[in-house]
Amino acid sequence: MKTKPITRYLYTAIFAAVLSAVLFAGCKKQPNVYKADVVIYGGTSAAVIAAVEVAQSGKSVIMVSPDAHLGGLTAGGLGWTDTGKKETIGGLARNFYHRVYNHYQQQEAWKWMKKEEYGNTGQGTPAIDGNMRTMWIFEPHIAEQVFEELVRENNIRLFRDEWLDREAGVEKSEGRITAFATLSGKKFEGKVFMDATYEGDLMASAGVSYHVGREGTDVYGEEWNGIQTGVYHHRHHFMVLDKPVDPYKIPGDASSGLLPRISPDPPGEKGKGDHRVQAYCFRVCMTNHPDNRIPFPKPEKYDSTQYELLVRIFDAGWREWFQKFDIIPNRKTDTNNHGPFSSDNIGMNYDYPEASYERRKEIINEHETYQKGLLWFVANDPRVPEEIQTEMQKWGLPKDEFIDNGHWPHQLYIREARRMKGKFIMTENELLKRTPTPESVGMGSYTIDSHNVQRYVTKEGHVHNEGDIGVGLPGPYEIAYGSLVPKKVECKNLLVPVCASASHIAFGSIRMEPVFMILGQSAAVAACMAIDEKIAVQDVEYEKLKKLLLEKGQVLTMADAIK
């Protein structure tokens, strides 16, 4: 029997409706799935440089940044670059500093001072190296401008303010990450992934081993790891004072309680490991130019009692308040911690590496309140020595920096969080040349450097800081490729150039921003090789990788140093 025309029309209509519904559903879902050869999680300097390298290597790349602003600390106030030996900085990292140099060759770049008035002082190297056409000292907004230019010039797909779903966002199959999702519902699929954040959230969510805190000296046979009571390497301790400082609210009366920001806990046994993390702070950009200066704001939750310990330090004769107002162009500073009580918020960050996003935000806000309050206190409290307060009142926040964040840095200095326990673990033994480093993919050269970790009361009833370490190196050192990749049994397609595989004390040197850029580029080159050869990142043939890195201007040993 023939089907009636109306029935045929009905069947056709139903089929069309079902097909349309399926296609429409697919269209609704598809825009939330994004694919690339390499997916990079992070907005740090390492993330940008890695993305540029992937793009220039001919692979597709997506940057998924939890940050709205690019460049991490390099664009977040750390303009007084921790270069170490600048001849070890090559490749795209050196190109970044060359671009900064080009900017400051323009007359209009010097808005608040004349170029010839700038002293050209850098950290162990001239700020402006005319022979090499590099500049190592710069304003925060100029660094961010350079990073934005790099992203734009290389047509990098960038998703800002996208936060990894740390609970259920990472998908793995047969030892490989296949995709990760963000809290907004977006999904990112790739062949190789990279965690270029300061926190290492993607690494941790992917099930890769890591460490938080200090290892004991016995773990890797080190001298400077673990608790370091009685060690005073810099001038960030109470031994620099003319007399000891009492820690109690009523001097001499332990029953009155401790002053704020002093731990009641004993420091622990020297050389033993602990959960503690070196102190964080904001690298505050300041200016003393009256036409660009905003007086230090008084934070909403200002509490002058938080700074009572500083008063006692001043009373003990300390006068080094302006020691780390390091000068950058246009009458500004990169202001860092200095002294027994300063911008380092000692002991207030131990839970940050593993904390939820909400808790991390609380910690960041507490650091901001503490540091803003500190600046307000020194500029306004009558107990501050007159000569310091008078000078401090000439300083303030620059109107032309961090303009969407109240002129306050948008990045807290996460000096250390998680550190991967990867295929190879860098220790002080490699840095101090006691043992060789295999398969170098870049070099570090900055002093082994840890900021203070805790503030406590001694048996004698005096306040002390602990954990500040500064150990000189015999020379620049190599960084192993194995420190950028997890153990193969844990993940075959992840690279980690920031939370790299290193002991606490070795990371104290590796953690410098130029090194992060170097490692970001090397990790990207390795990622592209793994894709081309359809192999795990751990199986990348080093001699091929080495050849490519040298062609791209990376410095792998001192034989390659740029002079």
Coordinates of C-alpha atoms in Angstrom, one line a residue:
M1 CA 0.0 0.0 0.0
K2 CA 1.3 3.4 -1.0
T3 CA 2.0 5.9 1.8
K4 CA -0.4 8.8 1.7
P5 CA 1.1 12.2 0.8
I6 CA 0.3 13.7 4.1
T7 CA 1.9 10.9 6.0
R8 CA 5.0 11.2 3.9
Y9 CA 5.1 14.9 4.7
L10 CA 4.7 14.1 8.4
Y11 CA 7.6 11.7 8.3
T12 CA 9.7 14.2 6.4
A13 CA 8.8 16.9 8.9
I14 CA 9.6 14.7 11.9
F15 CA 13.0 13.7 10.4
A16 CA 13.9 17.3 9.6
A17 CA 12.9 18.4 13.2
V18 CA 15.0 15.7 14.8
L19 CA 18.0 16.4 12.5
S20 CA 17.7 20.1 13.2
A21 CA 17.5 19.5 17.0
V22 CA 20.7 17.3 16.8
L23 CA 22.6 19.9 14.8
F24 CA 21.4 22.7 17.0
A25 CA 22.4 20.9 20.1
G26 CA 25.8 20.3 18.6
C27 CA 26.1 24.0 17.6
K28 CA 25.3 24.9 21.2
K29 CA 27.9 22.7 22.7
Q30 CA 30.7 23.0 20.1
P31 CA 31.7 26.7 20.8
N32 CA 32.7 25.6 24.4
V33 CA 35.2 23.1 23.1
Y34 CA 38.5 24.5 21.9
K35 CA 41.4 22.5 20.3
A36 CA 45.0 23.1 19.7
D37 CA 48.3 21.1 19.3
V38 CA 49.6 22.7 22.6
V39 CA 47.4 24.0 25.4
I40 CA 49.2 26.2 27.9
Y41 CA 47.6 27.0 31.3
G42 CA 48.9 30.2 32.7
G43 CA 49.5 33.9 32.0
T44 CA 53.0 34.2 33.3
S45 CA 56.1 35.3 31.4
A46 CA 56.9 31.7 30.8
A47 CA 53.4 31.1 29.4
V48 CA 53.7 33.9 26.9
I49 CA 57.2 32.9 25.7
A50 CA 56.1 29.3 25.4
A51 CA 53.1 30.2 23.4
V52 CA 55.2 32.4 21.1
E53 CA 57.6 29.5 20.5
V54 CA 54.8 27.1 19.7
A55 CA 53.3 29.5 17.2
Q56 CA 56.7 30.2 15.6
S57 CA 57.3 26.5 15.3
G58 CA 54.2 26.1 13.2
K59 CA 51.9 24.5 15.7
S60 CA 48.5 25.6 16.9
V61 CA 48.5 26.9 20.5
I62 CA 46.0 28.2 23.0
M63 CA 46.8 30.1 26.2
V64 CA 44.3 29.7 29.0
S65 CA 45.1 32.3 31.5
P66 CA 43.5 32.6 35.0
D67 CA 44.9 36.2 35.0
A68 CA 43.5 39.1 33.1
H69 CA 47.0 40.7 32.8
L70 CA 49.9 38.9 31.1
G71 CA 53.4 38.5 32.3
G72 CA 53.1 37.6 35.9
L73 CA 55.7 39.2 38.1
T74 CA 57.7 40.6 35.2
A75 CA 54.7 42.9 34.4
G76 CA 53.6 42.9 38.0
G77 CA 56.2 45.1 39.6
L78 CA 59.4 43.1 39.4
G79 CA 61.1 45.5 37.0
W80 CA 64.5 45.3 38.8
T81 CA 65.2 42.1 37.0
D82 CA 67.1 39.3 38.8
T83 CA 69.3 38.7 35.9
G84 CA 72.3 36.9 37.4
K85 CA 74.7 36.5 34.5
K86 CA 73.0 38.1 31.5
E87 CA 75.2 36.2 29.1
T88 CA 73.2 33.0 30.0
I89 CA 69.9 34.6 28.9
G90 CA 69.3 33.8 25.2
G91 CA 66.5 33.0 22.8
L92 CA 63.0 34.6 23.2
A93 CA 63.8 35.7 26.7
R94 CA 66.6 37.9 25.4
N95 CA 64.3 39.1 22.7
F96 CA 61.9 40.3 25.4
Y97 CA 64.6 42.4 27.0
H98 CA 65.6 43.6 23.5
R99 CA 62.1 44.8 22.9
V100 CA 62.2 46.7 26.2
Y101 CA 65.5 48.3 25.1
N102 CA 63.8 49.4 21.8
H103 CA 61.0 51.1 23.8
Y104 CA 63.3 53.1 25.9
Q105 CA 65.3 54.3 22.9
Q106 CA 62.3 56.5 22.1
Q107 CA 62.4 60.0 23.5
E108 CA 58.7 59.8 24.3
A109 CA 59.3 56.9 26.6
W110 CA 60.9 59.2 29.2
K111 CA 57.9 61.1 30.3
W112 CA 58.8 61.8 33.9
M113 CA 62.6 62.3 33.6
K114 CA 65.2 62.8 31.0
K115 CA 67.0 59.6 29.7
E116 CA 70.4 61.1 30.6
E117 CA 69.2 61.6 34.2
Y118 CA 68.7 57.9 34.6
G119 CA 71.6 56.3 36.5
N120 CA 71.7 53.1 34.5
T121 CA 72.2 50.9 37.6
G122 CA 71.0 47.3 37.4
Q123 CA 71.4 44.2 39.5
G124 CA 74.9 43.2 38.7
T125 CA 74.7 44.6 35.2
P126 CA 74.0 48.0 33.6
A127 CA 70.3 48.6 33.3
I128 CA 70.7 49.5 29.6
D129 CA 73.3 47.4 27.8
G130 CA 73.9 49.4 24.6
N131 CA 76.3 46.9 23.1
M132 CA 73.9 44.0 23.3
R133 CA 70.8 46.2 22.8
T134 CA 69.1 44.9 25.9
M135 CA 67.5 46.6 28.9
W136 CA 67.0 44.7 32.1
I137 CA 65.2 47.4 34.2
F138 CA 61.8 48.7 33.3
E139 CA 58.4 49.9 34.3
P140 CA 55.6 47.4 34.9
H141 CA 53.2 48.7 32.2
I142 CA 56.0 48.5 29.6
A143 CA 56.6 44.9 30.3
E144 CA 52.9 44.1 30.0
Q145 CA 52.8 46.1 26.7
V146 CA 55.6 43.9 25.3
F147 CA 53.9 40.7 26.3
E148 CA 50.7 41.9 24.7
E149 CA 52.6 42.8 21.5
L150 CA 54.1 39.3 21.4
V151 CA 50.6 37.7 21.7
R152 CA 49.2 39.9 19.1
E153 CA 52.0 39.6 16.6
N154 CA 51.9 35.8 16.8
N155 CA 48.1 35.5 16.6
I156 CA 48.0 33.5 19.8
R157 CA 44.5 32.4 20.9
L158 CA 44.2 33.7 24.4
F159 CA 41.4 33.1 26.9
R160 CA 41.7 35.4 30.0
D161 CA 40.1 35.0 33.4
E162 CA 39.7 31.2 32.9
W163 CA 40.2 29.1 36.0
L164 CA 40.9 25.4 35.9
D165 CA 38.3 23.2 37.4
R166 CA 40.7 21.7 39.9
E167 CA 38.2 19.1 41.2
A168 CA 37.0 17.4 38.1
G169 CA 38.3 19.4 35.1
V170 CA 41.3 17.3 34.0
E171 CA 40.6 14.4 31.7
K172 CA 43.2 11.7 31.2
S173 CA 43.4 8.5 29.1
E174 CA 46.2 6.0 29.0
G175 CA 48.6 8.3 30.9
R176 CA 47.9 11.4 28.9
I177 CA 45.9 14.5 29.5
T178 CA 43.2 14.7 26.8
A179 CA 41.5 17.9 27.9
F180 CA 40.8 20.2 30.8
A181 CA 37.8 22.3 31.7
T182 CA 37.5 25.6 33.4
L183 CA 35.0 26.9 35.8
S184 CA 33.2 28.8 33.1
G185 CA 32.4 25.6 31.3
K186 CA 34.9 25.8 28.5
K187 CA 36.8 22.7 27.5
F188 CA 40.3 22.7 26.0
E189 CA 41.6 19.7 24.1
G190 CA 45.2 19.3 23.0
K191 CA 48.0 16.9 22.1
V192 CA 50.5 18.3 24.7
F193 CA 49.7 20.4 27.7
M194 CA 51.9 22.9 29.7
D195 CA 51.4 24.2 33.2
A196 CA 53.1 27.6 33.3
T197 CA 51.4 28.9 36.5
Y198 CA 53.2 29.8 39.7
E199 CA 50.9 27.4 41.6
G200 CA 51.1 24.3 39.5
D201 CA 47.3 23.6 39.6
L202 CA 47.1 21.7 36.3
M203 CA 50.1 19.6 37.3
A204 CA 48.5 18.7 40.6
S205 CA 45.1 18.1 39.1
A206 CA 46.7 15.7 36.6
G207 CA 48.0 13.5 39.4
V208 CA 51.6 14.5 39.1
S209 CA 53.8 14.2 42.2
Y210 CA 55.0 17.4 43.8
H211 CA 56.3 18.8 47.1
V212 CA 55.3 21.8 49.2
G213 CA 57.6 23.2 51.9
R214 CA 61.2 22.5 52.7
E215 CA 62.9 19.1 52.5
G216 CA 65.2 18.1 55.2
T217 CA 68.9 18.3 54.4
D218 CA 69.1 14.5 54.4
V219 CA 66.6 14.0 51.6
Y220 CA 68.9 15.1 48.8
G221 CA 72.2 15.5 50.7
E222 CA 72.0 19.3 50.8
E223 CA 73.4 21.8 53.3
W224 CA 71.0 24.8 52.9
N225 CA 67.6 23.1 52.7
G226 CA 65.3 22.6 55.7
I227 CA 65.1 24.7 58.8
Q228 CA 68.1 27.1 59.1
T229 CA 68.1 28.6 62.6
G230 CA 71.2 30.6 63.4
V231 CA 72.0 31.4 59.8
Y232 CA 72.1 35.1 58.9
H233 CA 73.0 35.7 55.3
H234 CA 71.3 38.9 54.3
R235 CA 70.3 41.9 56.4
H236 CA 66.7 40.6 56.9
H237 CA 67.2 39.5 60.5
F238 CA 67.3 40.9 64.0
M239 CA 71.0 40.4 64.5
V240 CA 71.6 43.6 62.4
L241 CA 70.0 45.7 65.3
D242 CA 71.9 47.5 68.1
K243 CA 70.0 45.5 70.7
P244 CA 67.6 42.5 70.9
V245 CA 63.9 43.1 70.4
D246 CA 61.3 42.0 72.9
P247 CA 58.4 40.1 71.3
Y248 CA 55.7 40.7 73.9
K249 CA 52.9 43.3 74.0
I250 CA 54.2 44.4 77.4
P251 CA 57.9 44.1 77.2
G252 CA 59.3 41.4 79.5
D253 CA 55.8 40.0 80.3
A254 CA 55.2 36.8 78.4
S255 CA 51.7 36.6 79.8
S256 CA 50.7 39.7 77.9
G257 CA 50.9 37.8 74.6
L258 CA 53.0 38.1 71.5
L259 CA 53.0 41.1 69.2
P260 CA 51.2 40.5 65.9
R261 CA 53.1 38.5 63.2
I262 CA 55.2 36.5 65.6
S263 CA 54.6 32.8 65.8
P264 CA 54.1 31.1 69.2
D265 CA 55.5 27.8 67.7
P266 CA 59.1 26.7 68.2
P267 CA 61.1 27.0 65.0
G268 CA 62.0 23.3 64.8
E269 CA 65.3 21.4 64.6
K270 CA 67.9 22.8 62.2
G271 CA 68.1 20.8 59.0
K272 CA 64.7 19.2 59.3
G273 CA 62.0 19.6 56.7
D274 CA 58.8 21.4 57.3
H275 CA 55.6 22.5 55.6
R276 CA 56.5 26.2 55.7
V277 CA 56.8 28.3 52.5
Q278 CA 59.1 31.3 52.0
A279 CA 57.3 34.7 52.4
Y280 CA 55.4 36.4 49.7
C281 CA 54.9 40.2 49.1
F282 CA 53.9 42.6 46.4
R283 CA 56.7 44.3 44.4
V284 CA 55.3 47.8 44.8
C285 CA 56.0 50.4 42.2
M286 CA 56.4 53.8 43.8
T287 CA 57.2 57.3 42.5
N288 CA 58.4 60.5 44.0
H289 CA 57.4 62.7 41.0
P290 CA 54.7 65.1 42.3
D291 CA 52.8 65.1 39.1
N292 CA 52.5 61.3 38.9
R293 CA 52.2 60.5 42.6
I294 CA 49.2 59.4 44.5
P295 CA 49.6 59.4 48.4
F296 CA 49.7 55.9 49.9
P297 CA 46.1 54.8 50.5
K298 CA 44.9 53.9 54.0
P299 CA 43.5 50.3 53.7
E300 CA 39.9 49.7 54.8
K301 CA 41.0 47.3 57.6
Y302 CA 44.0 49.3 58.7
D303 CA 45.2 48.3 62.2
S304 CA 48.3 50.2 63.5
T305 CA 49.0 47.4 66.1
Q306 CA 50.1 45.2 63.2
Y307 CA 53.3 47.3 62.9
E308 CA 54.3 47.6 66.6
L309 CA 57.2 45.4 65.9
L310 CA 58.5 47.9 63.4
V311 CA 58.4 50.6 66.0
R312 CA 60.6 48.6 68.3
I313 CA 63.0 47.9 65.4
F314 CA 63.3 51.7 64.8
D315 CA 63.8 52.2 68.5
A316 CA 66.6 49.6 68.3
G317 CA 68.4 51.9 65.9
W318 CA 67.5 50.5 62.5
R319 CA 67.4 53.1 59.7
E320 CA 67.6 51.1 56.4
W321 CA 64.0 51.6 55.4
F322 CA 64.9 52.9 51.9
Q323 CA 67.5 50.3 51.1
K324 CA 65.4 48.4 48.5
F325 CA 63.7 51.3 46.7
D326 CA 65.4 50.1 43.6
I327 CA 65.2 52.8 40.8
I328 CA 63.6 52.0 37.5
P329 CA 62.9 54.5 34.7
N330 CA 60.8 57.6 35.1
R331 CA 61.4 58.2 38.8
K332 CA 59.8 55.0 39.9
T333 CA 60.9 52.1 42.0
D334 CA 60.6 48.3 42.2
T335 CA 60.3 48.2 46.0
N336 CA 61.3 44.9 47.6
N337 CA 61.5 43.6 51.1
H338 CA 64.5 44.7 53.3
G339 CA 65.2 44.3 56.9
P340 CA 63.8 42.4 59.9
F341 CA 60.2 43.7 59.4
S342 CA 59.3 44.8 55.9
S343 CA 57.0 43.9 53.0
D344 CA 57.5 40.2 53.3
N345 CA 54.4 38.9 55.1
I346 CA 56.2 36.2 57.0
G347 CA 54.2 33.1 58.0
M348 CA 51.0 34.2 56.4
N349 CA 51.1 32.0 53.3
Y350 CA 51.7 28.4 54.4
D351 CA 48.4 27.1 53.0
Y352 CA 48.4 29.1 49.8
P353 CA 49.9 26.5 47.5
E354 CA 47.1 23.9 48.2
A355 CA 44.3 26.4 49.1
S356 CA 41.0 26.8 47.2
Y357 CA 40.6 29.8 44.9
E358 CA 38.5 31.4 47.6
R359 CA 41.1 30.9 50.3
R360 CA 43.9 32.1 48.0
K361 CA 41.9 35.3 47.4
E362 CA 41.7 35.8 51.1
I363 CA 45.4 35.3 51.5
I364 CA 46.1 37.8 48.7
N365 CA 43.8 40.4 50.2
E366 CA 45.4 39.9 53.6
H367 CA 48.8 40.5 52.0
E368 CA 47.5 43.7 50.3
T369 CA 46.0 45.0 53.5
Y370 CA 49.2 44.3 55.4
Q371 CA 51.5 45.9 52.9
K372 CA 49.3 49.0 52.2
G373 CA 48.9 49.4 55.9
L374 CA 52.7 49.2 56.3
L375 CA 53.2 52.0 53.8
W376 CA 50.5 54.1 55.4
F377 CA 52.0 53.5 58.8
V378 CA 55.5 54.6 57.9
A379 CA 54.2 57.7 56.1
N380 CA 51.8 58.8 58.8
D381 CA 52.3 57.3 62.3
P382 CA 54.0 59.7 64.7
R383 CA 56.1 56.9 66.2
V384 CA 58.1 56.6 63.0
P385 CA 61.5 58.4 63.1
E386 CA 61.1 61.9 61.6
E387 CA 63.8 61.6 59.0
I388 CA 62.2 58.4 57.6
Q389 CA 58.7 59.7 57.7
T390 CA 59.6 63.0 56.0
E391 CA 61.2 61.2 53.2
M392 CA 58.5 58.6 52.9
Q393 CA 55.9 61.3 52.5
K394 CA 57.5 62.3 49.2
W395 CA 56.7 58.8 47.8
G396 CA 53.4 57.4 46.6
L397 CA 51.8 55.1 44.0
P398 CA 52.2 56.1 40.3
K399 CA 49.1 57.3 38.5
D400 CA 50.2 55.5 35.3
E401 CA 50.7 52.0 36.7
F402 CA 48.1 49.3 37.4
I403 CA 45.4 51.8 36.5
D404 CA 42.6 49.3 36.7
N405 CA 43.6 48.0 40.1
G406 CA 43.9 51.2 42.2
H407 CA 47.5 51.6 41.1
W408 CA 48.4 48.5 43.1
P409 CA 50.2 45.5 41.5
H410 CA 47.9 42.8 40.2
Q411 CA 50.2 40.0 41.0
L412 CA 51.3 38.8 44.4
Y413 CA 54.9 37.5 44.4
I414 CA 54.4 33.8 44.7
R415 CA 58.1 33.0 45.3
E416 CA 57.4 29.3 45.7
A417 CA 54.3 27.1 45.8
R418 CA 54.2 23.5 44.6
R419 CA 57.3 22.0 43.0
M420 CA 57.1 19.0 40.8
K421 CA 58.9 15.8 41.7
G422 CA 59.7 14.9 38.1
K423 CA 62.0 12.7 36.0
F424 CA 65.0 14.6 37.4
I425 CA 65.1 16.8 40.6
M426 CA 67.5 19.8 40.6
T427 CA 69.2 20.2 44.0
E428 CA 71.8 22.5 45.4
N429 CA 74.4 19.9 44.5
E430 CA 73.9 20.6 40.8
L431 CA 73.8 24.3 41.3
L432 CA 77.0 24.2 43.3
K433 CA 78.7 21.9 40.8
R434 CA 79.1 19.0 43.2
T435 CA 77.3 16.8 40.8
P436 CA 76.8 17.1 37.0
T437 CA 73.5 18.1 35.4
P438 CA 72.2 15.9 32.5
E439 CA 70.6 17.2 29.3
S440 CA 70.7 21.0 29.8
V441 CA 67.8 23.0 28.3
G442 CA 68.8 26.4 29.8
M443 CA 70.9 28.0 32.5
G444 CA 70.5 29.8 35.8
S445 CA 73.0 31.9 37.5
Y446 CA 71.3 33.9 40.3
T447 CA 72.4 33.4 43.9
I448 CA 70.6 30.6 45.8
D449 CA 68.1 32.7 47.5
S450 CA 65.2 32.1 49.9
H451 CA 63.3 34.7 51.8
N452 CA 62.4 34.3 55.5
V453 CA 60.0 31.5 56.3
Q454 CA 59.1 32.1 59.9
R455 CA 59.3 34.6 62.8
Y456 CA 59.6 33.1 66.2
V457 CA 60.7 33.7 69.8
T458 CA 64.1 32.4 71.0
K459 CA 64.7 30.6 74.3
E460 CA 66.2 33.9 75.5
G461 CA 62.9 35.7 74.8
H462 CA 63.9 37.6 71.7
V463 CA 62.2 37.8 68.4
H464 CA 64.1 36.2 65.4
N465 CA 63.5 35.5 61.7
E466 CA 64.4 32.2 60.1
G467 CA 64.8 30.9 56.5
D468 CA 66.6 33.7 54.7
I469 CA 69.4 32.2 52.7
G470 CA 71.8 33.6 50.2
V471 CA 74.5 31.3 48.9
G472 CA 76.8 32.3 46.1
L473 CA 77.4 30.1 43.1
P474 CA 80.7 29.0 41.6
G475 CA 79.3 30.1 38.3
P476 CA 76.2 29.6 36.1
Y477 CA 74.7 26.1 36.1
E478 CA 72.7 24.0 33.7
I479 CA 69.1 23.0 34.2
A480 CA 68.1 19.5 33.2
Y481 CA 65.3 18.7 30.7
G482 CA 64.2 16.0 33.2
S483 CA 63.2 18.8 35.6
L484 CA 60.5 20.0 33.2
V485 CA 58.7 16.7 32.7
P486 CA 56.9 14.4 35.2
K487 CA 57.7 10.8 35.7
K488 CA 56.4 9.0 32.6
V489 CA 54.1 6.7 34.6
E490 CA 52.3 9.8 35.9
C491 CA 51.8 11.8 32.7
K492 CA 53.2 11.5 29.2
N493 CA 52.2 14.8 27.7
L494 CA 52.7 17.5 30.3
L495 CA 55.6 20.0 30.7
V496 CA 56.1 22.2 33.7
P497 CA 58.6 25.1 33.3
V498 CA 57.6 27.2 36.3
C499 CA 56.8 24.7 39.2
A500 CA 59.8 22.8 37.9
S501 CA 61.3 19.7 39.6
A502 CA 63.6 21.1 42.2
S503 CA 64.3 21.0 45.9
H504 CA 63.2 24.1 47.9
I505 CA 66.7 25.5 48.1
A506 CA 67.6 24.9 44.4
F507 CA 64.3 26.5 43.4
G508 CA 65.5 29.5 45.3
S509 CA 67.8 30.3 42.3
I510 CA 65.8 28.7 39.5
R511 CA 62.7 30.8 40.3
M512 CA 63.9 34.0 38.6
E513 CA 61.7 35.4 35.8
P514 CA 64.3 35.3 33.0
V515 CA 64.9 31.6 33.8
F516 CA 61.1 30.9 33.6
M517 CA 61.1 32.5 30.1
I518 CA 64.1 30.3 29.1
L519 CA 62.4 27.2 30.4
G520 CA 59.1 28.1 28.8
Q521 CA 60.7 28.3 25.4
S522 CA 62.6 25.0 25.8
A523 CA 59.5 23.2 27.0
A524 CA 57.6 24.5 24.0
V525 CA 60.3 23.2 21.6
A526 CA 60.1 19.8 23.3
A527 CA 56.3 19.8 23.1
C528 CA 56.4 20.4 19.3
M529 CA 59.0 17.6 18.9
A530 CA 56.8 15.2 20.9
I531 CA 53.9 16.0 18.6
D532 CA 55.8 15.6 15.4
E533 CA 57.2 12.2 16.5
K534 CA 54.1 11.1 18.3
I535 CA 56.0 10.2 21.5
A536 CA 55.8 11.0 25.2
V537 CA 57.6 14.2 26.2
Q538 CA 59.9 12.0 28.3
D539 CA 61.1 10.2 25.1
V540 CA 62.2 13.4 23.2
E541 CA 65.7 12.7 21.9
Y542 CA 67.9 15.1 23.7
E543 CA 70.5 15.6 20.9
K544 CA 67.8 16.6 18.5
L545 CA 66.3 18.9 21.2
K546 CA 69.7 20.4 21.9
K547 CA 70.3 21.2 18.3
L548 CA 67.0 22.9 17.9
L549 CA 67.5 25.0 21.1
L550 CA 70.9 26.2 20.0
E551 CA 69.5 27.1 16.6
K552 CA 67.0 29.3 18.4
G553 CA 69.6 31.1 20.4
Q554 CA 69.2 29.3 23.8
V555 CA 72.3 29.2 26.1
L556 CA 72.7 25.6 27.3
T557 CA 76.3 25.7 28.7
M558 CA 78.8 28.5 29.2
A559 CA 80.3 27.5 25.8
D560 CA 77.2 29.0 24.3
A561 CA 77.3 32.2 26.4
I562 CA 76.4 35.4 24.7
K563 CA 79.3 37.9 25.0

